[in-house]
Coordinates of C-alpha atoms in Angstrom, one line a residue:
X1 CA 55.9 109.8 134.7
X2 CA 57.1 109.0 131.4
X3 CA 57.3 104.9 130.5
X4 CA 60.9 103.8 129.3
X5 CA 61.1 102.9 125.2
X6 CA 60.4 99.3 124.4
X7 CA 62.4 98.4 121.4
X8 CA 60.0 95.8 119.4
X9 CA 61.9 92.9 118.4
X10 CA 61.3 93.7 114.6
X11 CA 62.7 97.4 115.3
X12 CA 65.9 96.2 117.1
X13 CA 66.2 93.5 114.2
X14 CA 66.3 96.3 112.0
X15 CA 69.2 98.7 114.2
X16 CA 71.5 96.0 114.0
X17 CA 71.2 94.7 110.8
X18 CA 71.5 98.7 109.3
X19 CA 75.0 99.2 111.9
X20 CA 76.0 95.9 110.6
X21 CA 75.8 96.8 107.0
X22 CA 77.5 99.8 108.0
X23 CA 80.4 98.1 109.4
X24 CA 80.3 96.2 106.5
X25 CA 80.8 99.3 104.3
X26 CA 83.5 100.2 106.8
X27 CA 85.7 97.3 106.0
X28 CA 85.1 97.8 102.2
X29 CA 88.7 98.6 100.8
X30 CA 89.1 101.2 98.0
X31 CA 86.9 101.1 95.3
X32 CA 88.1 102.1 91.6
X33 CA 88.3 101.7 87.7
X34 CA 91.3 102.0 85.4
X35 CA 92.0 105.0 84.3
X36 CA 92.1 105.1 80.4
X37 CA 93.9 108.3 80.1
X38 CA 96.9 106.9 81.9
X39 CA 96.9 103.8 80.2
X40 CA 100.4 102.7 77.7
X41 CA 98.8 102.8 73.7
X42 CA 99.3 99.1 73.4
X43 CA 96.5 98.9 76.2
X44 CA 93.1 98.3 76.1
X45 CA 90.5 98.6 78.7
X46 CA 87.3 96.7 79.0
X47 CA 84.5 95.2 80.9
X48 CA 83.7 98.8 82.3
X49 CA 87.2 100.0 82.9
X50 CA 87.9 96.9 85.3
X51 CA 90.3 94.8 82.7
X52 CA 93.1 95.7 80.8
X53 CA 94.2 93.4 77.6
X54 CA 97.4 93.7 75.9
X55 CA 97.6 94.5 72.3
X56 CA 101.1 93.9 70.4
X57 CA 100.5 96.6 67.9
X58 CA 98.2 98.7 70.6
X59 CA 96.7 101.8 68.9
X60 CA 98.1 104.2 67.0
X61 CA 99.6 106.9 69.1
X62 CA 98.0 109.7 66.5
X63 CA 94.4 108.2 67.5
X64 CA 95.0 109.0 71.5
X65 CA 94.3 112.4 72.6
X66 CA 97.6 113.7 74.0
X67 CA 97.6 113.4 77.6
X68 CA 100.5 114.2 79.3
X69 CA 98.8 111.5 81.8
X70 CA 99.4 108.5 79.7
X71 CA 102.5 106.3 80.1
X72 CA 104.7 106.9 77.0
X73 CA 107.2 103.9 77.0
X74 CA 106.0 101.1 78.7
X75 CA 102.5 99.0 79.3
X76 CA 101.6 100.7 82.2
X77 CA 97.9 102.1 83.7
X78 CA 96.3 103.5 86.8
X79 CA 93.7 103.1 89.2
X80 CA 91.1 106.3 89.0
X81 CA 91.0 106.1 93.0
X82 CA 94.4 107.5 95.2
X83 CA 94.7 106.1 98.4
X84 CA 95.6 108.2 101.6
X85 CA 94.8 105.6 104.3
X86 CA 93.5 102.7 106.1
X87 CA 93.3 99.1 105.2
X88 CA 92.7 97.9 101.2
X89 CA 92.5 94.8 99.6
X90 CA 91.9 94.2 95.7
X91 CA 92.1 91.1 93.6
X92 CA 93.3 90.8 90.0
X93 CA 92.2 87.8 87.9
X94 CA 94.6 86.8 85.2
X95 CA 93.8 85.6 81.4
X96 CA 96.4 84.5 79.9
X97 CA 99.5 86.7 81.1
X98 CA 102.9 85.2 81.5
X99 CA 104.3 88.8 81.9
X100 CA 102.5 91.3 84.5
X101 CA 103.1 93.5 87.5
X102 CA 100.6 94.4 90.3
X103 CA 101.0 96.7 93.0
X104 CA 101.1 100.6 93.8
X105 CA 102.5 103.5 92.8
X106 CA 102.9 107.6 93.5
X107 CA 100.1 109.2 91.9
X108 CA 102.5 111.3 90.1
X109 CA 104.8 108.9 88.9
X110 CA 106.8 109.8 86.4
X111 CA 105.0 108.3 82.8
X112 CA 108.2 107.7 81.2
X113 CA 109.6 104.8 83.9
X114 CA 107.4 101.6 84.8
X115 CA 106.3 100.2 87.8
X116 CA 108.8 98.9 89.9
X117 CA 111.6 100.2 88.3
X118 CA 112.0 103.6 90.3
X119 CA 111.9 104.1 94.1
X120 CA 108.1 105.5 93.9
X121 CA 106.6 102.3 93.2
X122 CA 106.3 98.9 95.1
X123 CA 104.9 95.9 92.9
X124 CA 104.7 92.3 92.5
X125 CA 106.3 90.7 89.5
X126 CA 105.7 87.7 87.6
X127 CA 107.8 86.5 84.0
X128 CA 109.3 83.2 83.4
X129 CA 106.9 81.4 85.2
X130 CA 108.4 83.0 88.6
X131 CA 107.5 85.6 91.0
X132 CA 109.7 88.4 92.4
X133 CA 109.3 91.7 94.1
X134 CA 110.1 95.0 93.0
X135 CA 111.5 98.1 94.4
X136 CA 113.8 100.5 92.4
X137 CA 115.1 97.9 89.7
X138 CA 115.5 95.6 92.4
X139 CA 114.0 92.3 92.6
X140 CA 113.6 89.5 95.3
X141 CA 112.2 86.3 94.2
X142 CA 108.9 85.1 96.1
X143 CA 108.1 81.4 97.2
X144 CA 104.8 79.4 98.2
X145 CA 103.0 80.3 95.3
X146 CA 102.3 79.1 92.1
X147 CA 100.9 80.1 88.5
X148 CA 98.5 82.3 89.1
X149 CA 94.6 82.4 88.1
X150 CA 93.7 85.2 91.3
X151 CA 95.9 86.9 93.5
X152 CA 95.3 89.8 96.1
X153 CA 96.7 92.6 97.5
X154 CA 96.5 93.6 100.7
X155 CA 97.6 97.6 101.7
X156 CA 98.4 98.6 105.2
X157 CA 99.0 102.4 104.3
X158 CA 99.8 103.4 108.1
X159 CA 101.6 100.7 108.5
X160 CA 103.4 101.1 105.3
X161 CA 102.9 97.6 104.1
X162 CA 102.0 95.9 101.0
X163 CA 101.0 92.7 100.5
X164 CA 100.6 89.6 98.2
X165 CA 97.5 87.1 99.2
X166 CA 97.1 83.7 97.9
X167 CA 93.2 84.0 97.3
X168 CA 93.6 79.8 97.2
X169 CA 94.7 80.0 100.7
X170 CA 93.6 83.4 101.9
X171 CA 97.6 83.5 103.3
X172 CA 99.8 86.6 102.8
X173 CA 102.8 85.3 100.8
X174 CA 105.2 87.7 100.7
X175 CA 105.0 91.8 102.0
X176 CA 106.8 94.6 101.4
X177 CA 108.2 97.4 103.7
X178 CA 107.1 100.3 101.6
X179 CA 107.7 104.2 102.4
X180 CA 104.6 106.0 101.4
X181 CA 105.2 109.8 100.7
X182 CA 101.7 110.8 100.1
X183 CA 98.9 109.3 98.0
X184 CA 98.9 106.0 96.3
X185 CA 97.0 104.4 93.4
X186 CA 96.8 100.9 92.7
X187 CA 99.8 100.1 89.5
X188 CA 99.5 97.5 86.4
X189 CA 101.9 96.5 83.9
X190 CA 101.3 94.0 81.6
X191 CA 103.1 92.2 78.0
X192 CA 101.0 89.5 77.4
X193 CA 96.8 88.3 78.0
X194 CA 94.6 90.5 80.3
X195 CA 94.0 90.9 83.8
X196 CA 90.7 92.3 85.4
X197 CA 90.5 94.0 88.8
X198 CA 88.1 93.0 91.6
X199 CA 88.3 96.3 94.4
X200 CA 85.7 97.5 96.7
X201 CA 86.8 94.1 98.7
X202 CA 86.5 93.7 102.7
X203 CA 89.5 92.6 104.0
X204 CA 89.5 88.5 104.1
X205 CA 89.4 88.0 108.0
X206 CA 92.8 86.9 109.2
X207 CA 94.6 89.0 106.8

């Protein structure tokens, strides 16, 4: 008759510790870089393709290869990484910006508009030392948070939803009712300082 396995402590120690990084790895949101080659000329990437800086005078357009990828008219770049589903949650650090807008956009976005402005983008603006909303050219002001140093976002694709997180008080501030079409890549615009991109984030429990 054949004896029953015996998992040895150690062994069992092991088992849960490998499903538990694999959970881990589960709850890990989208991981990306900026994409230079959609990035506005007065842009600048650095710190491995994580930040973006803004430049007044930006590069000269004649020194960019032509890329009918890059935004033409306004200070706008892409994430490298489209999103199709599940839960993701990024933060942005910000340097010295007064001007800037986070969120998410169609991957095929048309490089002549800028985030927020047409109906294929949902972001989160902040000028004037205020914070608003964006959808289509139409703006909503947000309350219960302050200048920011770090903010998140949190994106509920099924669920259409996309979220700003006060990383001070790991608290959704404000969300908005999106209508997803197909894949999605995280969106900055900025006219001022720099702002560098955390992703590959779990999801802050409670969120």
């Amino acid at each position: 008759m054949a004896l029953p396995f015996a998992c040895s402590p150690c062994l069992c120690r092991w088992g849960a510790k490998r499903l538990g990084a694999a959970a881990a790895e589960a709850r890990r949101g989208v991981s990306f870089k900026l994409e230079e080659k959609t990035a506005h000329s007065s842009l600048a990437l650095f710190k491995g393709d994580t930040g973006v800086k803004y430049g007044m005078v930006g590069l000269e357009p004649t020194q960019l290869a032509l890329n009918v990828e890059r935004f033409r008219e306004w200070a706008v770049v892409l994430a490298d990484t489209a999103v199709t589903s599940g839960r993701h949650y990024w933060e942005v650090t910000v340097k010295r910006s007064q001007q800037f807008r986070v969120g998410v956009a169609d991957v095929d976005i048309s490089r002549d508009s800028c985030i927020g402005v047409d109906g294929r983008s949902w972001v989160f603006a902040y000028a004037q030392r205020k914070w608003h909303s964006m959808l289509a050219n139409e703006k909503a002001p947000i309350e219960g948070i302050g200048d920011p140093e770090k903010v998140g976002l949190l994106l509920k694709y099924e669920a259409q939803k996309l979220s700003l997180v006060d990383v001070s008080r790991v608290a959704v501030v404000h969300t908005l009712q999106t209508d997803f079409q197909g894949p999605v890549v995280p969106a900055f615009a900025l006219w001022d300082g720099e702002l560098l991109t955390h992703s590959g984030l779990e999801v802050p429990k409670g969120l």
